[in-house]
Amino acid sequence: SAGSFPAVLIVSVALSISSRMVNAPSWRLRWAWASAGALSMGGGIWAMHFIGMLAFSLPCGVSYDPLGTMLSMIPGIIASGVALHVISRVSTPGPARLLAGGVLIGAGIGAMHYAGMAAMEPDAAIRYQPGLVAVSVVVAVVLAFVALEARFQLRRFLSSDTTATLVASVILGLAVSGMHYTAMQASVFFPIAGSD
């Protein structure tokens, strides 16, 4: 999908920061790099989501609550911070840590999406198909876990960190766009009678 490419670029830039975090000589510098990475990745994921929302066409008027829309960025930033924390570790984390990281990242992406949807003010009632909502979150969690696992497995077998980062970026980018479009399929809009 068209949204996957910008998501991959955003994630790739943020993940490249993880190597700077590992090599940071002090915790303050590490914290600064982590914050920059989380803000850029979380903000980029949110921007990709919101541009997708603006491109979404409904046969009724749609507006957005500005405060709610801005606050919906927070879960994406937190999810990005978790991803960078897990990925920037020198030692390879075990399956439990990778699974926890995948769950937190996927849940953060999902929370960002549905918080953004809650900030929508369409001239329609929004209902969600529970099965597809669950699938959308599972897509994000599974692909986030696969991205983390691929990053560490490829880094173990390849001398270059660049390929591992690129592969993880593609998978995590697909997690973002896959979750977004699955979640949009879960949304059903019922126009309100008498609205333009």
mmCIF file with all atom_site columns, C-alpha atoms in Angstrom:
data_model
loop_
_atom_site.group_PDB
_atom_site.id
_atom_site.type_symbol
_atom_site.label_atom_id
_atom_site.label_alt_id
_atom_site.label_comp_id
_atom_site.label_asym_id
_atom_site.label_entity_id
_atom_site.label_seq_id
_atom_site.pdbx_PDB_ins_code
_atom_site.Cartn_x
_atom_site.Cartn_y
_atom_site.Cartn_z
_atom_site.occupancy
_atom_site.B_iso_or_equiv
_atom_site.pdbx_formal_charge
_atom_site.auth_seq_id
_atom_site.auth_comp_id
_atom_site.auth_asym_id
_atom_site.auth_atom_id
_atom_site.pdbx_PDB_model_num
ATOM 1   C CA . SER A 1 1   ? 0.000   0.000   0.000  1.00 0.00 ? 1   SER A CA 1
ATOM 2   C CA . ALA A 1 2   ? 1.048   3.609   -0.523 1.00 0.00 ? 2   ALA A CA 1
ATOM 3   C CA . GLY A 1 3   ? 1.241   4.220   3.219  1.00 0.00 ? 3   GLY A CA 1
ATOM 4   C CA . SER A 1 4   ? 3.844   1.500   3.723  1.00 0.00 ? 4   SER A CA 1
ATOM 5   C CA . PHE A 1 5   ? 6.733   3.320   2.020  1.00 0.00 ? 5   PHE A CA 1
ATOM 6   C CA . PRO A 1 6   ? 6.689   6.460   4.219  1.00 0.00 ? 6   PRO A CA 1
ATOM 7   C CA . ALA A 1 7   ? 6.210   4.273   7.289  1.00 0.00 ? 7   ALA A CA 1
ATOM 8   C CA . VAL A 1 8   ? 9.283   2.217   6.329  1.00 0.00 ? 8   VAL A CA 1
ATOM 9   C CA . LEU A 1 9   ? 11.359  5.385   5.840  1.00 0.00 ? 9   LEU A CA 1
ATOM 10  C CA . ILE A 1 10  ? 10.233  6.789   9.184  1.00 0.00 ? 10  ILE A CA 1
ATOM 11  C CA . VAL A 1 11  ? 11.012  3.559   11.029 1.00 0.00 ? 11  VAL A CA 1
ATOM 12  C CA . SER A 1 12  ? 14.358  3.181   9.237  1.00 0.00 ? 12  SER A CA 1
ATOM 13  C CA . VAL A 1 13  ? 15.532  6.624   10.381 1.00 0.00 ? 13  VAL A CA 1
ATOM 14  C CA . ALA A 1 14  ? 14.421  5.968   13.945 1.00 0.00 ? 14  ALA A CA 1
ATOM 15  C CA . LEU A 1 15  ? 15.997  2.511   14.108 1.00 0.00 ? 15  LEU A CA 1
ATOM 16  C CA . SER A 1 16  ? 19.299  3.898   12.844 1.00 0.00 ? 16  SER A CA 1
ATOM 17  C CA . ILE A 1 17  ? 19.315  5.990   16.011 1.00 0.00 ? 17  ILE A CA 1
ATOM 18  C CA . SER A 1 18  ? 19.460  2.793   18.074 1.00 0.00 ? 18  SER A CA 1
ATOM 19  C CA . SER A 1 19  ? 23.143  2.299   17.190 1.00 0.00 ? 19  SER A CA 1
ATOM 20  C CA . ARG A 1 20  ? 23.880  5.801   18.473 1.00 0.00 ? 20  ARG A CA 1
ATOM 21  C CA . MET A 1 21  ? 22.065  4.891   21.680 1.00 0.00 ? 21  MET A CA 1
ATOM 22  C CA . VAL A 1 22  ? 24.294  1.830   22.140 1.00 0.00 ? 22  VAL A CA 1
ATOM 23  C CA . ASN A 1 23  ? 27.463  3.885   21.610 1.00 0.00 ? 23  ASN A CA 1
ATOM 24  C CA . ALA A 1 24  ? 26.394  6.853   23.741 1.00 0.00 ? 24  ALA A CA 1
ATOM 25  C CA . PRO A 1 25  ? 29.078  7.527   26.405 1.00 0.00 ? 25  PRO A CA 1
ATOM 26  C CA . SER A 1 26  ? 26.595  8.620   29.100 1.00 0.00 ? 26  SER A CA 1
ATOM 27  C CA . TRP A 1 27  ? 23.046  7.899   30.152 1.00 0.00 ? 27  TRP A CA 1
ATOM 28  C CA . ARG A 1 28  ? 22.099  11.523  29.458 1.00 0.00 ? 28  ARG A CA 1
ATOM 29  C CA . LEU A 1 29  ? 23.205  11.240  25.829 1.00 0.00 ? 29  LEU A CA 1
ATOM 30  C CA . ARG A 1 30  ? 21.515  7.856   25.539 1.00 0.00 ? 30  ARG A CA 1
ATOM 31  C CA . TRP A 1 31  ? 18.306  9.384   26.896 1.00 0.00 ? 31  TRP A CA 1
ATOM 32  C CA . ALA A 1 32  ? 18.598  12.274  24.424 1.00 0.00 ? 32  ALA A CA 1
ATOM 33  C CA . TRP A 1 33  ? 18.992  9.888   21.466 1.00 0.00 ? 33  TRP A CA 1
ATOM 34  C CA . ALA A 1 34  ? 16.117  7.716   22.735 1.00 0.00 ? 34  ALA A CA 1
ATOM 35  C CA . SER A 1 35  ? 13.855  10.762  23.073 1.00 0.00 ? 35  SER A CA 1
ATOM 36  C CA . ALA A 1 36  ? 14.764  12.027  19.594 1.00 0.00 ? 36  ALA A CA 1
ATOM 37  C CA . GLY A 1 37  ? 14.141  8.581   18.119 1.00 0.00 ? 37  GLY A CA 1
ATOM 38  C CA . ALA A 1 38  ? 10.823  8.079   19.928 1.00 0.00 ? 38  ALA A CA 1
ATOM 39  C CA . LEU A 1 39  ? 9.579   11.541  18.921 1.00 0.00 ? 39  LEU A CA 1
ATOM 40  C CA . SER A 1 40  ? 10.619  11.170  15.286 1.00 0.00 ? 40  SER A CA 1
ATOM 41  C CA . MET A 1 41  ? 9.290   7.624   14.919 1.00 0.00 ? 41  MET A CA 1
ATOM 42  C CA . GLY A 1 42  ? 6.118   8.200   16.959 1.00 0.00 ? 42  GLY A CA 1
ATOM 43  C CA . GLY A 1 43  ? 5.445   11.528  15.289 1.00 0.00 ? 43  GLY A CA 1
ATOM 44  C CA . GLY A 1 44  ? 6.098   10.041  11.859 1.00 0.00 ? 44  GLY A CA 1
ATOM 45  C CA . ILE A 1 45  ? 3.799   7.070   12.467 1.00 0.00 ? 45  ILE A CA 1
ATOM 46  C CA . TRP A 1 46  ? 1.109   9.462   13.709 1.00 0.00 ? 46  TRP A CA 1
ATOM 47  C CA . ALA A 1 47  ? 1.571   11.710  10.664 1.00 0.00 ? 47  ALA A CA 1
ATOM 48  C CA . MET A 1 48  ? 1.239   8.718   8.337  1.00 0.00 ? 48  MET A CA 1
ATOM 49  C CA . HIS A 1 49  ? -1.938  7.707   10.183 1.00 0.00 ? 49  HIS A CA 1
ATOM 50  C CA . PHE A 1 50  ? -3.433  11.222  10.092 1.00 0.00 ? 50  PHE A CA 1
ATOM 51  C CA . ILE A 1 51  ? -2.639  11.749  6.396  1.00 0.00 ? 51  ILE A CA 1
ATOM 52  C CA . GLY A 1 52  ? -4.392  8.443   5.773  1.00 0.00 ? 52  GLY A CA 1
ATOM 53  C CA . MET A 1 53  ? -7.364  9.711   7.782  1.00 0.00 ? 53  MET A CA 1
ATOM 54  C CA . LEU A 1 54  ? -7.486  12.946  5.763  1.00 0.00 ? 54  LEU A CA 1
ATOM 55  C CA . ALA A 1 55  ? -7.477  10.875  2.557  1.00 0.00 ? 55  ALA A CA 1
ATOM 56  C CA . PHE A 1 56  ? -10.351 8.775   3.891  1.00 0.00 ? 56  PHE A CA 1
ATOM 57  C CA . SER A 1 57  ? -13.550 9.827   2.132  1.00 0.00 ? 57  SER A CA 1
ATOM 58  C CA . LEU A 1 58  ? -17.012 9.706   3.666  1.00 0.00 ? 58  LEU A CA 1
ATOM 59  C CA . PRO A 1 59  ? -20.317 10.812  2.108  1.00 0.00 ? 59  PRO A CA 1
ATOM 60  C CA . CYS A 1 60  ? -20.822 13.234  5.016  1.00 0.00 ? 60  CYS A CA 1
ATOM 61  C CA . GLY A 1 61  ? -18.997 16.057  6.765  1.00 0.00 ? 61  GLY A CA 1
ATOM 62  C CA . VAL A 1 62  ? -15.953 15.167  8.876  1.00 0.00 ? 62  VAL A CA 1
ATOM 63  C CA . SER A 1 63  ? -14.002 17.308  11.333 1.00 0.00 ? 63  SER A CA 1
ATOM 64  C CA . TYR A 1 64  ? -11.423 16.516  14.025 1.00 0.00 ? 64  TYR A CA 1
ATOM 65  C CA . ASP A 1 65  ? -11.120 17.505  17.654 1.00 0.00 ? 65  ASP A CA 1
ATOM 66  C CA . PRO A 1 66  ? -7.697  19.276  17.685 1.00 0.00 ? 66  PRO A CA 1
ATOM 67  C CA . LEU A 1 67  ? -6.763  18.328  21.263 1.00 0.00 ? 67  LEU A CA 1
ATOM 68  C CA . GLY A 1 68  ? -7.835  14.704  20.894 1.00 0.00 ? 68  GLY A CA 1
ATOM 69  C CA . THR A 1 69  ? -6.008  14.437  17.576 1.00 0.00 ? 69  THR A CA 1
ATOM 70  C CA . MET A 1 70  ? -2.769  15.770  19.076 1.00 0.00 ? 70  MET A CA 1
ATOM 71  C CA . LEU A 1 71  ? -3.064  13.573  22.172 1.00 0.00 ? 71  LEU A CA 1
ATOM 72  C CA . SER A 1 72  ? -3.451  10.512  19.949 1.00 0.00 ? 72  SER A CA 1
ATOM 73  C CA . MET A 1 73  ? 0.250   10.933  19.092 1.00 0.00 ? 73  MET A CA 1
ATOM 74  C CA . ILE A 1 74  ? 1.312   9.957   22.641 1.00 0.00 ? 74  ILE A CA 1
ATOM 75  C CA . PRO A 1 75  ? 0.747   6.158   22.377 1.00 0.00 ? 75  PRO A CA 1
ATOM 76  C CA . GLY A 1 76  ? 2.784   6.093   19.143 1.00 0.00 ? 76  GLY A CA 1
ATOM 77  C CA . ILE A 1 77  ? 5.667   7.932   20.808 1.00 0.00 ? 77  ILE A CA 1
ATOM 78  C CA . ILE A 1 78  ? 5.597   5.557   23.791 1.00 0.00 ? 78  ILE A CA 1
ATOM 79  C CA . ALA A 1 79  ? 5.467   2.514   21.466 1.00 0.00 ? 79  ALA A CA 1
ATOM 80  C CA . SER A 1 80  ? 8.424   3.910   19.529 1.00 0.00 ? 80  SER A CA 1
ATOM 81  C CA . GLY A 1 81  ? 10.386  4.442   22.739 1.00 0.00 ? 81  GLY A CA 1
ATOM 82  C CA . VAL A 1 82  ? 9.751   0.811   23.689 1.00 0.00 ? 82  VAL A CA 1
ATOM 83  C CA . ALA A 1 83  ? 10.901  -0.371  20.258 1.00 0.00 ? 83  ALA A CA 1
ATOM 84  C CA . LEU A 1 84  ? 14.117  1.642   20.464 1.00 0.00 ? 84  LEU A CA 1
ATOM 85  C CA . HIS A 1 85  ? 14.795  0.471   24.020 1.00 0.00 ? 85  HIS A CA 1
ATOM 86  C CA . VAL A 1 86  ? 14.499  -3.190  22.999 1.00 0.00 ? 86  VAL A CA 1
ATOM 87  C CA . ILE A 1 87  ? 16.402  -2.812  19.730 1.00 0.00 ? 87  ILE A CA 1
ATOM 88  C CA . SER A 1 88  ? 19.255  -0.748  21.154 1.00 0.00 ? 88  SER A CA 1
ATOM 89  C CA . ARG A 1 89  ? 20.310  -3.444  23.622 1.00 0.00 ? 89  ARG A CA 1
ATOM 90  C CA . VAL A 1 90  ? 23.766  -4.870  22.976 1.00 0.00 ? 90  VAL A CA 1
ATOM 91  C CA . SER A 1 91  ? 22.855  -8.376  24.150 1.00 0.00 ? 91  SER A CA 1
ATOM 92  C CA . THR A 1 92  ? 20.167  -10.330 22.331 1.00 0.00 ? 92  THR A CA 1
ATOM 93  C CA . PRO A 1 93  ? 16.971  -10.347 24.400 1.00 0.00 ? 93  PRO A CA 1
ATOM 94  C CA . GLY A 1 94  ? 15.170  -13.602 25.020 1.00 0.00 ? 94  GLY A CA 1
ATOM 95  C CA . PRO A 1 95  ? 11.814  -14.590 23.493 1.00 0.00 ? 95  PRO A CA 1
ATOM 96  C CA . ALA A 1 96  ? 9.860   -13.294 26.508 1.00 0.00 ? 96  ALA A CA 1
ATOM 97  C CA . ARG A 1 97  ? 11.399  -9.813  26.233 1.00 0.00 ? 97  ARG A CA 1
ATOM 98  C CA . LEU A 1 98  ? 10.883  -9.736  22.468 1.00 0.00 ? 98  LEU A CA 1
ATOM 99  C CA . LEU A 1 99  ? 7.270   -10.840 22.878 1.00 0.00 ? 99  LEU A CA 1
ATOM 100 C CA . ALA A 1 100 ? 6.680   -8.195  25.554 1.00 0.00 ? 100 ALA A CA 1
ATOM 101 C CA . GLY A 1 101 ? 8.251   -5.598  23.268 1.00 0.00 ? 101 GLY A CA 1
ATOM 102 C CA . GLY A 1 102 ? 6.079   -6.716  20.350 1.00 0.00 ? 102 GLY A CA 1
ATOM 103 C CA . VAL A 1 103 ? 2.921   -6.582  22.474 1.00 0.00 ? 103 VAL A CA 1
ATOM 104 C CA . LEU A 1 104 ? 3.730   -3.108  23.808 1.00 0.00 ? 104 LEU A CA 1
ATOM 105 C CA . ILE A 1 105 ? 4.650   -1.763  20.363 1.00 0.00 ? 105 ILE A CA 1
ATOM 106 C CA . GLY A 1 106 ? 1.583   -3.285  18.686 1.00 0.00 ? 106 GLY A CA 1
ATOM 107 C CA . ALA A 1 107 ? -0.718  -2.113  21.468 1.00 0.00 ? 107 ALA A CA 1
ATOM 108 C CA . GLY A 1 108 ? 0.799   1.387   21.257 1.00 0.00 ? 108 GLY A CA 1
ATOM 109 C CA . ILE A 1 109 ? 0.234   1.578   17.506 1.00 0.00 ? 109 ILE A CA 1
ATOM 110 C CA . GLY A 1 110 ? -3.325  0.320   17.993 1.00 0.00 ? 110 GLY A CA 1
ATOM 111 C CA . ALA A 1 111 ? -3.998  2.797   20.803 1.00 0.00 ? 111 ALA A CA 1
ATOM 112 C CA . MET A 1 112 ? -2.719  5.634   18.612 1.00 0.00 ? 112 MET A CA 1
ATOM 113 C CA . HIS A 1 113 ? -5.020  4.622   15.761 1.00 0.00 ? 113 HIS A CA 1
ATOM 114 C CA . TYR A 1 114 ? -8.159  4.206   17.838 1.00 0.00 ? 114 TYR A CA 1
ATOM 115 C CA . ALA A 1 115 ? -7.451  7.379   19.849 1.00 0.00 ? 115 ALA A CA 1
ATOM 116 C CA . GLY A 1 116 ? -7.186  9.201   16.517 1.00 0.00 ? 116 GLY A CA 1
ATOM 117 C CA . MET A 1 117 ? -10.488 7.648   15.431 1.00 0.00 ? 117 MET A CA 1
ATOM 118 C CA . ALA A 1 118 ? -12.094 8.807   18.692 1.00 0.00 ? 118 ALA A CA 1
ATOM 119 C CA . ALA A 1 119 ? -11.009 12.365  17.809 1.00 0.00 ? 119 ALA A CA 1
ATOM 120 C CA . MET A 1 120 ? -12.972 12.183  14.544 1.00 0.00 ? 120 MET A CA 1
ATOM 121 C CA . GLU A 1 121 ? -16.187 14.199  14.516 1.00 0.00 ? 121 GLU A CA 1
ATOM 122 C CA . PRO A 1 122 ? -18.087 12.941  11.459 1.00 0.00 ? 122 PRO A CA 1
ATOM 123 C CA . ASP A 1 123 ? -21.757 13.561  10.768 1.00 0.00 ? 123 ASP A CA 1
ATOM 124 C CA . ALA A 1 124 ? -22.138 9.837   11.302 1.00 0.00 ? 124 ALA A CA 1
ATOM 125 C CA . ALA A 1 125 ? -22.174 7.256   14.063 1.00 0.00 ? 125 ALA A CA 1
ATOM 126 C CA . ILE A 1 126 ? -19.050 5.051   14.171 1.00 0.00 ? 126 ILE A CA 1
ATOM 127 C CA . ARG A 1 127 ? -19.312 1.387   15.069 1.00 0.00 ? 127 ARG A CA 1
ATOM 128 C CA . TYR A 1 128 ? -16.548 -1.203  15.103 1.00 0.00 ? 128 TYR A CA 1
ATOM 129 C CA . GLN A 1 129 ? -16.570 -4.848  14.096 1.00 0.00 ? 129 GLN A CA 1
ATOM 130 C CA . PRO A 1 130 ? -14.952 -6.492  17.166 1.00 0.00 ? 130 PRO A CA 1
ATOM 131 C CA . GLY A 1 131 ? -13.389 -9.354  15.197 1.00 0.00 ? 131 GLY A CA 1
ATOM 132 C CA . LEU A 1 132 ? -11.568 -7.007  12.824 1.00 0.00 ? 132 LEU A CA 1
ATOM 133 C CA . VAL A 1 133 ? -10.522 -4.739  15.702 1.00 0.00 ? 133 VAL A CA 1
ATOM 134 C CA . ALA A 1 134 ? -8.867  -7.743  17.335 1.00 0.00 ? 134 ALA A CA 1
ATOM 135 C CA . VAL A 1 135 ? -7.252  -8.731  14.020 1.00 0.00 ? 135 VAL A CA 1
ATOM 136 C CA . SER A 1 136 ? -5.875  -5.201  13.554 1.00 0.00 ? 136 SER A CA 1
ATOM 137 C CA . VAL A 1 137 ? -4.127  -5.308  16.931 1.00 0.00 ? 137 VAL A CA 1
ATOM 138 C CA . VAL A 1 138 ? -2.874  -8.858  16.353 1.00 0.00 ? 138 VAL A CA 1
ATOM 139 C CA . VAL A 1 139 ? -1.414  -7.758  12.991 1.00 0.00 ? 139 VAL A CA 1
ATOM 140 C CA . ALA A 1 140 ? 0.492   -4.948  14.722 1.00 0.00 ? 140 ALA A CA 1
ATOM 141 C CA . VAL A 1 141 ? 1.726   -7.159  17.592 1.00 0.00 ? 141 VAL A CA 1
ATOM 142 C CA . VAL A 1 142 ? 2.803   -10.088 15.398 1.00 0.00 ? 142 VAL A CA 1
ATOM 143 C CA . LEU A 1 143 ? 4.627   -7.928  12.846 1.00 0.00 ? 143 LEU A CA 1
ATOM 144 C CA . ALA A 1 144 ? 6.279   -5.877  15.606 1.00 0.00 ? 144 ALA A CA 1
ATOM 145 C CA . PHE A 1 145 ? 7.535   -9.103  17.215 1.00 0.00 ? 145 PHE A CA 1
ATOM 146 C CA . VAL A 1 146 ? 8.776   -10.409 13.843 1.00 0.00 ? 146 VAL A CA 1
ATOM 147 C CA . ALA A 1 147 ? 10.559  -7.081  13.214 1.00 0.00 ? 147 ALA A CA 1
ATOM 148 C CA . LEU A 1 148 ? 12.352  -7.241  16.569 1.00 0.00 ? 148 LEU A CA 1
ATOM 149 C CA . GLU A 1 149 ? 13.279  -10.905 16.084 1.00 0.00 ? 149 GLU A CA 1
ATOM 150 C CA . ALA A 1 150 ? 14.516  -10.269 12.531 1.00 0.00 ? 150 ALA A CA 1
ATOM 151 C CA . ARG A 1 151 ? 16.627  -7.332  13.696 1.00 0.00 ? 151 ARG A CA 1
ATOM 152 C CA . PHE A 1 152 ? 18.508  -9.440  16.236 1.00 0.00 ? 152 PHE A CA 1
ATOM 153 C CA . GLN A 1 153 ? 18.755  -12.621 14.170 1.00 0.00 ? 153 GLN A CA 1
ATOM 154 C CA . LEU A 1 154 ? 20.073  -10.792 11.108 1.00 0.00 ? 154 LEU A CA 1
ATOM 155 C CA . ARG A 1 155 ? 22.461  -8.740  13.214 1.00 0.00 ? 155 ARG A CA 1
ATOM 156 C CA . ARG A 1 156 ? 23.831  -11.979 14.648 1.00 0.00 ? 156 ARG A CA 1
ATOM 157 C CA . PHE A 1 157 ? 24.573  -13.502 11.229 1.00 0.00 ? 157 PHE A CA 1
ATOM 158 C CA . LEU A 1 158 ? 25.487  -10.420 9.189  1.00 0.00 ? 158 LEU A CA 1
ATOM 159 C CA . SER A 1 159 ? 28.533  -8.224  9.652  1.00 0.00 ? 159 SER A CA 1
ATOM 160 C CA . SER A 1 160 ? 26.608  -5.133  8.513  1.00 0.00 ? 160 SER A CA 1
ATOM 161 C CA . ASP A 1 161 ? 23.979  -3.630  10.772 1.00 0.00 ? 161 ASP A CA 1
ATOM 162 C CA . THR A 1 162 ? 22.432  -1.806  7.814  1.00 0.00 ? 162 THR A CA 1
ATOM 163 C CA . THR A 1 163 ? 20.687  -4.853  6.315  1.00 0.00 ? 163 THR A CA 1
ATOM 164 C CA . ALA A 1 164 ? 19.256  -5.890  9.681  1.00 0.00 ? 164 ALA A CA 1
ATOM 165 C CA . THR A 1 165 ? 17.920  -2.365  10.223 1.00 0.00 ? 165 THR A CA 1
ATOM 166 C CA . LEU A 1 166 ? 16.433  -2.205  6.722  1.00 0.00 ? 166 LEU A CA 1
ATOM 167 C CA . VAL A 1 167 ? 14.634  -5.565  7.052  1.00 0.00 ? 167 VAL A CA 1
ATOM 168 C CA . ALA A 1 168 ? 13.293  -4.669  10.525 1.00 0.00 ? 168 ALA A CA 1
ATOM 169 C CA . SER A 1 169 ? 12.178  -1.265  9.182  1.00 0.00 ? 169 SER A CA 1
ATOM 170 C CA . VAL A 1 170 ? 10.242  -2.853  6.320  1.00 0.00 ? 170 VAL A CA 1
ATOM 171 C CA . ILE A 1 171 ? 8.481   -5.293  8.662  1.00 0.00 ? 171 ILE A CA 1
ATOM 172 C CA . LEU A 1 172 ? 7.686   -2.641  11.289 1.00 0.00 ? 172 LEU A CA 1
ATOM 173 C CA . GLY A 1 173 ? 6.520   -0.267  8.556  1.00 0.00 ? 173 GLY A CA 1
ATOM 174 C CA . LEU A 1 174 ? 4.175   -2.988  7.329  1.00 0.00 ? 174 LEU A CA 1
ATOM 175 C CA . ALA A 1 175 ? 2.956   -3.430  10.914 1.00 0.00 ? 175 ALA A CA 1
ATOM 176 C CA . VAL A 1 176 ? 1.952   0.240   11.010 1.00 0.00 ? 176 VAL A CA 1
ATOM 177 C CA . SER A 1 177 ? 0.215   0.326   7.632  1.00 0.00 ? 177 SER A CA 1
ATOM 178 C CA . GLY A 1 178 ? -1.261  -3.169  8.025  1.00 0.00 ? 178 GLY A CA 1
ATOM 179 C CA . MET A 1 179 ? -2.759  -2.246  11.370 1.00 0.00 ? 179 MET A CA 1
ATOM 180 C CA . HIS A 1 180 ? -4.100  1.052   9.976  1.00 0.00 ? 180 HIS A CA 1
ATOM 181 C CA . TYR A 1 181 ? -5.879  -0.443  6.978  1.00 0.00 ? 181 TYR A CA 1
ATOM 182 C CA . THR A 1 182 ? -7.219  -3.446  8.886  1.00 0.00 ? 182 THR A CA 1
ATOM 183 C CA . ALA A 1 183 ? -8.563  -1.085  11.546 1.00 0.00 ? 183 ALA A CA 1
ATOM 184 C CA . MET A 1 184 ? -10.224 1.064   8.884  1.00 0.00 ? 184 MET A CA 1
ATOM 185 C CA . GLN A 1 185 ? -11.959 -2.068  7.576  1.00 0.00 ? 185 GLN A CA 1
ATOM 186 C CA . ALA A 1 186 ? -13.222 -2.630  11.126 1.00 0.00 ? 186 ALA A CA 1
ATOM 187 C CA . SER A 1 187 ? -14.916 0.791   11.134 1.00 0.00 ? 187 SER A CA 1
ATOM 188 C CA . VAL A 1 188 ? -18.513 1.138   9.995  1.00 0.00 ? 188 VAL A CA 1
ATOM 189 C CA . PHE A 1 189 ? -20.045 4.592   9.558  1.00 0.00 ? 189 PHE A CA 1
ATOM 190 C CA . PHE A 1 190 ? -23.788 5.267   9.723  1.00 0.00 ? 190 PHE A CA 1
ATOM 191 C CA . PRO A 1 191 ? -24.643 8.776   8.419  1.00 0.00 ? 191 PRO A CA 1
ATOM 192 C CA . ILE A 1 192 ? -26.860 10.752  10.746 1.00 0.00 ? 192 ILE A CA 1
ATOM 193 C CA . ALA A 1 193 ? -30.239 11.652  9.227  1.00 0.00 ? 193 ALA A CA 1
ATOM 194 C CA . GLY A 1 194 ? -30.478 15.316  8.271  1.00 0.00 ? 194 GLY A CA 1
ATOM 195 C CA . SER A 1 195 ? -26.689 15.881  8.078  1.00 0.00 ? 195 SER A CA 1
ATOM 196 C CA . ASP A 1 196 ? -25.139 17.361  4.949  1.00 0.00 ? 196 ASP A CA 1
#
